[in-house]
């Protein structure tokens, strides 16, 4: 048993969808969450900038006594995982490998779609991971840069004509090639699951990358006999911009109120 915390970070609020799954799977764990709301979005930035931001995020989390880190950001996972893993003193779980394993297990046709940020698609990380697992899989990747700002504006529900129009236009090429599995490669996208599911149709399986990363983290801790397994865990939230803004939107991503403190930190110091 290991009662140290799990550190989780994202460019902003999207990573809270992974926290939601971590809490569902491992209610006894203590979680430290950092959302870089001062610098969100990460999805259109260069790899150099992403690495600089992600290293600061990791250095902040490393100021706590952690047993593992979950990179709950698709963009950082696709662009910086190797460096962050090599530099970290504790195991680091990204979203790509767990999501790829799940998608490969779900697909029947071998045609898999990926919807993600521009930087995630440009990295080619998903294609490489699918190729390692099964070179016969066909991967169709698509950047959806308007999804994140629309989710952050709360425009994510079925019946909202703006998000429905954007989703229909973005996803048309994936419908055209007939993917049967779609990886929602950004941790903001689970909030669009109903809208995306409505466009793609019920026969297409959706993969929530944050949920898969949470499962992978649980498996990793279980294998190392490092689960907390005792009492009710807590979550502490840190944000690089105003805490009041974080708290206002957090419930949407978390599925519950952000109980406990939300503290602002100066990420530029790290
Ligand atoms: N949550 C980030 C991700 O999973 C996307 C938001 C952003 O562009 O910063 O890629």
Coordinates of C-alpha atoms and ligand atoms in Angstrom, one line a residue:
X1 CA 0.0 0.0 0.0
X2 CA 1.2 3.5 -0.8
X3 CA -0.8 6.5 0.4
X4 CA 1.1 9.2 -1.5
X5 CA -0.9 11.3 -4.1
X6 CA -1.4 10.9 -7.8
X7 CA -0.4 14.0 -9.7
X8 CA -2.5 15.0 -12.7
X9 CA -2.1 17.9 -15.1
X10 CA -3.7 19.4 -18.2
X11 CA -3.6 22.6 -20.2
X12 CA -6.8 23.6 -18.4
X13 CA -10.0 22.0 -17.4
X14 CA -10.2 19.1 -19.8
X15 CA -8.1 16.9 -17.6
X16 CA -10.8 16.9 -15.0
X17 CA -12.6 14.3 -17.2
X18 CA -9.7 12.0 -16.3
X19 CA -9.9 13.0 -12.6
X20 CA -13.6 12.0 -12.7
X21 CA -12.6 8.5 -13.9
X22 CA -9.6 8.2 -11.5
X23 CA -12.1 8.9 -8.6
X24 CA -14.6 6.4 -9.9
X25 CA -11.9 3.7 -10.2
X26 CA -9.8 4.5 -7.2
X27 CA -11.9 6.5 -4.6
X28 CA -9.3 6.1 -1.9
X29 CA -6.6 7.9 -3.8
X30 CA -5.5 11.5 -3.0
X31 CA -5.2 13.5 -6.2
X32 CA -3.3 16.7 -6.9
X33 CA -4.6 18.4 -10.1
X34 CA -2.9 21.2 -11.9
X35 CA -4.7 23.0 -14.8
X36 CA -2.6 25.6 -16.7
X37 CA -5.6 27.9 -17.4
X38 CA -3.3 30.9 -17.9
X39 CA -1.8 29.3 -21.0
X40 CA -4.7 27.2 -22.4
X41 CA -5.0 26.1 -25.2
X42 CA -1.9 24.1 -25.8
X43 CA -3.3 22.4 -28.9
X44 CA -2.0 24.9 -31.5
X45 CA 1.5 25.4 -30.0
X46 CA 4.9 24.2 -31.2
X47 CA 6.6 21.2 -29.7
X48 CA 9.3 23.4 -28.1
X49 CA 6.7 25.6 -26.3
X50 CA 4.8 22.5 -25.2
X51 CA 7.9 20.9 -23.8
X52 CA 8.7 24.1 -21.9
X53 CA 5.2 24.4 -20.5
X54 CA 4.9 20.7 -19.6
X55 CA 8.3 20.7 -17.8
X56 CA 7.1 23.6 -15.7
X57 CA 3.8 21.7 -15.0
X58 CA 5.8 18.6 -13.9
X59 CA 8.1 20.7 -11.7
X60 CA 5.1 22.2 -9.9
X61 CA 3.6 18.7 -9.4
X62 CA 7.0 17.4 -8.2
X63 CA 6.8 19.8 -5.3
X64 CA 4.3 17.3 -3.8
X65 CA 5.1 13.8 -2.5
X66 CA 3.7 11.8 -5.5
X67 CA 3.7 8.1 -6.4
X68 CA 2.6 8.6 -10.1
X69 CA 1.7 11.2 -12.6
X70 CA -1.1 11.2 -15.2
X71 CA -0.6 13.5 -18.2
X72 CA -4.3 14.2 -18.7
X73 CA -3.7 16.3 -21.8
X74 CA -3.7 14.7 -25.2
X75 CA -1.5 17.4 -26.7
X76 CA 1.3 16.9 -24.1
X77 CA 1.0 13.1 -24.2
X78 CA 1.5 13.1 -27.9
X79 CA 4.4 15.6 -28.0
X80 CA 6.3 15.3 -24.8
X81 CA 5.7 11.9 -23.1
X82 CA 9.2 10.4 -23.7
X83 CA 11.1 13.5 -22.3
X84 CA 8.7 13.8 -19.3
X85 CA 9.0 10.0 -18.5
X86 CA 12.8 10.1 -18.7
X87 CA 13.0 13.1 -16.4
X88 CA 10.5 12.0 -13.8
X89 CA 11.3 10.1 -10.6
X90 CA 7.9 8.4 -10.6
X91 CA 5.9 6.5 -13.3
X92 CA 4.2 8.7 -15.8
X93 CA 1.1 7.6 -17.7
X94 CA 0.0 9.4 -20.9
X95 CA -3.2 9.0 -22.8
X96 CA -1.9 7.6 -26.1
X97 CA -0.9 4.0 -25.3
X98 CA -4.0 3.1 -23.2
X99 CA -6.3 4.6 -25.8
X100 CA -4.6 2.8 -28.6
X101 CA -4.9 -0.5 -26.8
X102 CA -8.6 0.1 -26.2
X103 CA -9.4 1.2 -29.8
X104 CA -7.5 -1.8 -31.2
X105 CA -9.5 -4.1 -29.0
X106 CA -12.8 -2.5 -30.0
X107 CA -12.5 -2.2 -33.8
X108 CA -13.9 -4.9 -36.0
X109 CA -13.2 -3.3 -39.4
X110 CA -9.7 -2.2 -38.6
X111 CA -10.6 1.4 -39.6
X112 CA -10.0 3.7 -36.6
X113 CA -10.6 7.5 -36.5
X114 CA -8.8 10.0 -34.3
X115 CA -10.2 13.4 -33.5
X116 CA -7.6 15.6 -31.6
X117 CA -5.9 19.0 -31.4
X118 CA -3.7 20.2 -34.3
X119 CA -0.5 19.5 -32.3
X120 CA -1.6 16.0 -31.4
X121 CA -2.4 15.1 -35.0
X122 CA 0.8 16.7 -36.3
X123 CA 2.9 14.6 -33.8
X124 CA 1.9 11.3 -35.5
X125 CA 2.1 9.7 -32.1
X126 CA -1.2 7.8 -32.5
X127 CA -0.2 6.4 -35.9
X128 CA 3.2 5.2 -34.5
X129 CA 1.5 3.6 -31.5
X130 CA -1.2 1.8 -33.7
X131 CA 1.6 0.6 -36.0
X132 CA 3.6 -0.9 -33.1
X133 CA 0.5 -2.8 -32.0
X134 CA -0.9 -3.9 -35.3
X135 CA 0.5 -2.6 -38.7
X136 CA -2.7 -3.7 -40.4
X137 CA -4.8 -1.1 -38.6
X138 CA -5.9 1.9 -40.7
X139 CA -5.8 5.2 -38.8
X140 CA -7.6 8.4 -40.0
X141 CA -6.5 11.4 -38.0
X142 CA -8.4 14.7 -38.0
X143 CA -7.6 18.0 -36.2
X144 CA -10.7 19.7 -34.6
X145 CA -9.4 23.0 -33.3
X146 CA -12.8 24.6 -32.7
X147 CA -13.9 21.9 -30.3
X148 CA -11.9 23.1 -27.3
X149 CA -13.0 26.7 -27.3
X150 CA -16.6 25.7 -27.8
X151 CA -16.5 23.2 -24.9
X152 CA -14.9 25.9 -22.7
X153 CA -17.8 28.2 -23.6
X154 CA -20.2 25.5 -22.5
X155 CA -21.4 24.9 -26.1
X156 CA -21.3 21.2 -25.9
X157 CA -24.9 19.9 -25.6
X158 CA -27.0 18.2 -28.2
X159 CA -29.5 20.7 -29.7
X160 CA -26.8 23.5 -29.7
X161 CA -26.7 24.3 -33.5
X162 CA -23.2 25.8 -33.3
X163 CA -21.5 22.7 -32.0
X164 CA -23.7 20.3 -34.0
X165 CA -22.8 22.2 -37.2
X166 CA -19.0 22.2 -36.4
X167 CA -19.1 18.5 -35.4
X168 CA -20.9 17.5 -38.6
X169 CA -18.5 19.4 -40.8
X170 CA -15.3 18.2 -39.0
X171 CA -16.4 14.5 -38.8
X172 CA -17.7 14.1 -42.3
X173 CA -14.4 12.7 -43.7
X174 CA -14.4 10.0 -40.9
X175 CA -17.9 9.0 -41.7
X176 CA -17.0 8.9 -45.4
X177 CA -14.2 6.4 -44.8
X178 CA -16.4 4.3 -42.5
X179 CA -14.4 4.1 -39.3
X180 CA -16.1 1.9 -36.7
X181 CA -14.1 3.3 -33.7
X182 CA -13.3 6.9 -32.9
X183 CA -10.6 8.0 -30.4
X184 CA -11.6 11.2 -28.7
X185 CA -8.0 12.2 -28.5
X186 CA -8.4 15.3 -26.3
X187 CA -9.6 15.3 -22.7
X188 CA -12.1 18.1 -23.5
X189 CA -13.9 15.8 -26.0
X190 CA -15.8 13.5 -23.6
X191 CA -18.1 16.5 -23.0
X192 CA -19.0 16.2 -26.7
X193 CA -19.6 12.5 -26.6
X194 CA -23.4 12.8 -27.2
X195 CA -22.9 15.3 -30.0
X196 CA -20.1 13.3 -31.7
X197 CA -22.0 10.1 -31.1
X198 CA -25.1 11.7 -32.8
X199 CA -23.0 12.6 -35.9
X200 CA -21.1 9.3 -36.1
X201 CA -24.1 7.0 -35.3
X202 CA -24.5 4.3 -32.7
X203 CA -22.5 1.7 -34.5
X204 CA -19.2 3.7 -34.0
X205 CA -17.5 3.1 -30.6
X206 CA -16.0 6.2 -28.9
X207 CA -12.8 5.9 -26.9
X208 CA -12.4 8.4 -24.0
X209 CA -8.6 8.9 -23.7
X210 CA -8.8 10.3 -20.1
X211 CA -10.8 7.3 -18.9
X212 CA -8.3 4.9 -20.6
X213 CA -5.3 6.8 -18.9
X214 CA -7.1 6.5 -15.6
X215 CA -7.5 2.7 -16.1
X216 CA -3.8 2.4 -17.1
X217 CA -2.8 4.3 -14.0
X218 CA -4.9 2.0 -11.8
X219 CA -3.4 -1.1 -13.4
X220 CA 0.1 0.2 -12.9
X221 CA -0.4 1.0 -9.3
X222 CA -2.2 -2.3 -8.7
X223 CA 0.7 -4.2 -10.3
X224 CA 3.2 -2.4 -8.0
X225 CA 1.0 -3.0 -4.9
X226 CA 0.9 0.8 -4.6
X227 CA -2.9 1.5 -4.3
X228 CA -4.0 3.5 -1.3
X229 CA -7.0 1.1 -0.6
X230 CA -8.0 3.0 2.6
X231 CA -10.8 5.5 3.3
X232 CA -12.0 8.3 1.1
X233 CA -9.4 10.1 -1.0
X234 CA -9.4 13.9 -1.6
X235 CA -8.6 16.1 -4.6
X236 CA -6.6 19.4 -4.4
X237 CA -6.9 21.7 -7.4
X238 CA -4.3 24.2 -8.5
X239 CA -4.7 26.6 -11.4
X240 CA -2.4 29.2 -13.1
X241 CA -5.2 31.7 -13.6
X242 CA -8.0 32.9 -11.4
X243 CA -9.4 30.2 -9.1
X244 CA -12.9 31.6 -9.3
X245 CA -13.0 30.9 -13.1
X246 CA -11.7 27.4 -12.5
X247 CA -14.3 26.6 -9.9
X248 CA -17.1 28.0 -12.1
X249 CA -16.5 25.6 -15.0
X250 CA -14.9 22.6 -13.1
X251 CA -18.2 20.9 -12.2
X252 CA -19.0 20.6 -15.9
X253 CA -15.9 18.5 -16.5
X254 CA -15.8 16.7 -13.1
X255 CA -19.5 15.8 -12.9
X256 CA -19.5 17.1 -9.3
X257 CA -18.6 20.3 -7.6
X258 CA -14.9 20.9 -7.1
X259 CA -15.1 20.3 -3.4
X260 CA -12.2 21.6 -1.5
X261 CA -9.7 24.3 -2.2
X262 CA -8.8 25.7 -5.6
X263 CA -5.5 27.6 -5.3
X264 CA -3.8 29.8 -7.9
X265 CA -0.1 29.2 -8.4
X266 CA 2.5 31.2 -10.3
X267 CA 3.6 28.5 -12.8
X268 CA 6.2 30.9 -14.3
X269 CA 8.3 30.3 -11.1
X270 CA 8.8 26.6 -11.9
Ligands
LIG1 N1 -6.9 19.1 -23.0 C1 -6.1 19.3 -24.1 C2 -5.8 18.0 -24.8 O1 -6.2 17.0 -24.3 C3 -6.6 20.2 -25.2 C4 -6.9 21.6 -24.9 C5 -5.8 22.4 -25.4 O2 -5.7 22.7 -26.6 O3 -5.1 22.9 -24.6 O4 -5.2 18.0 -25.9

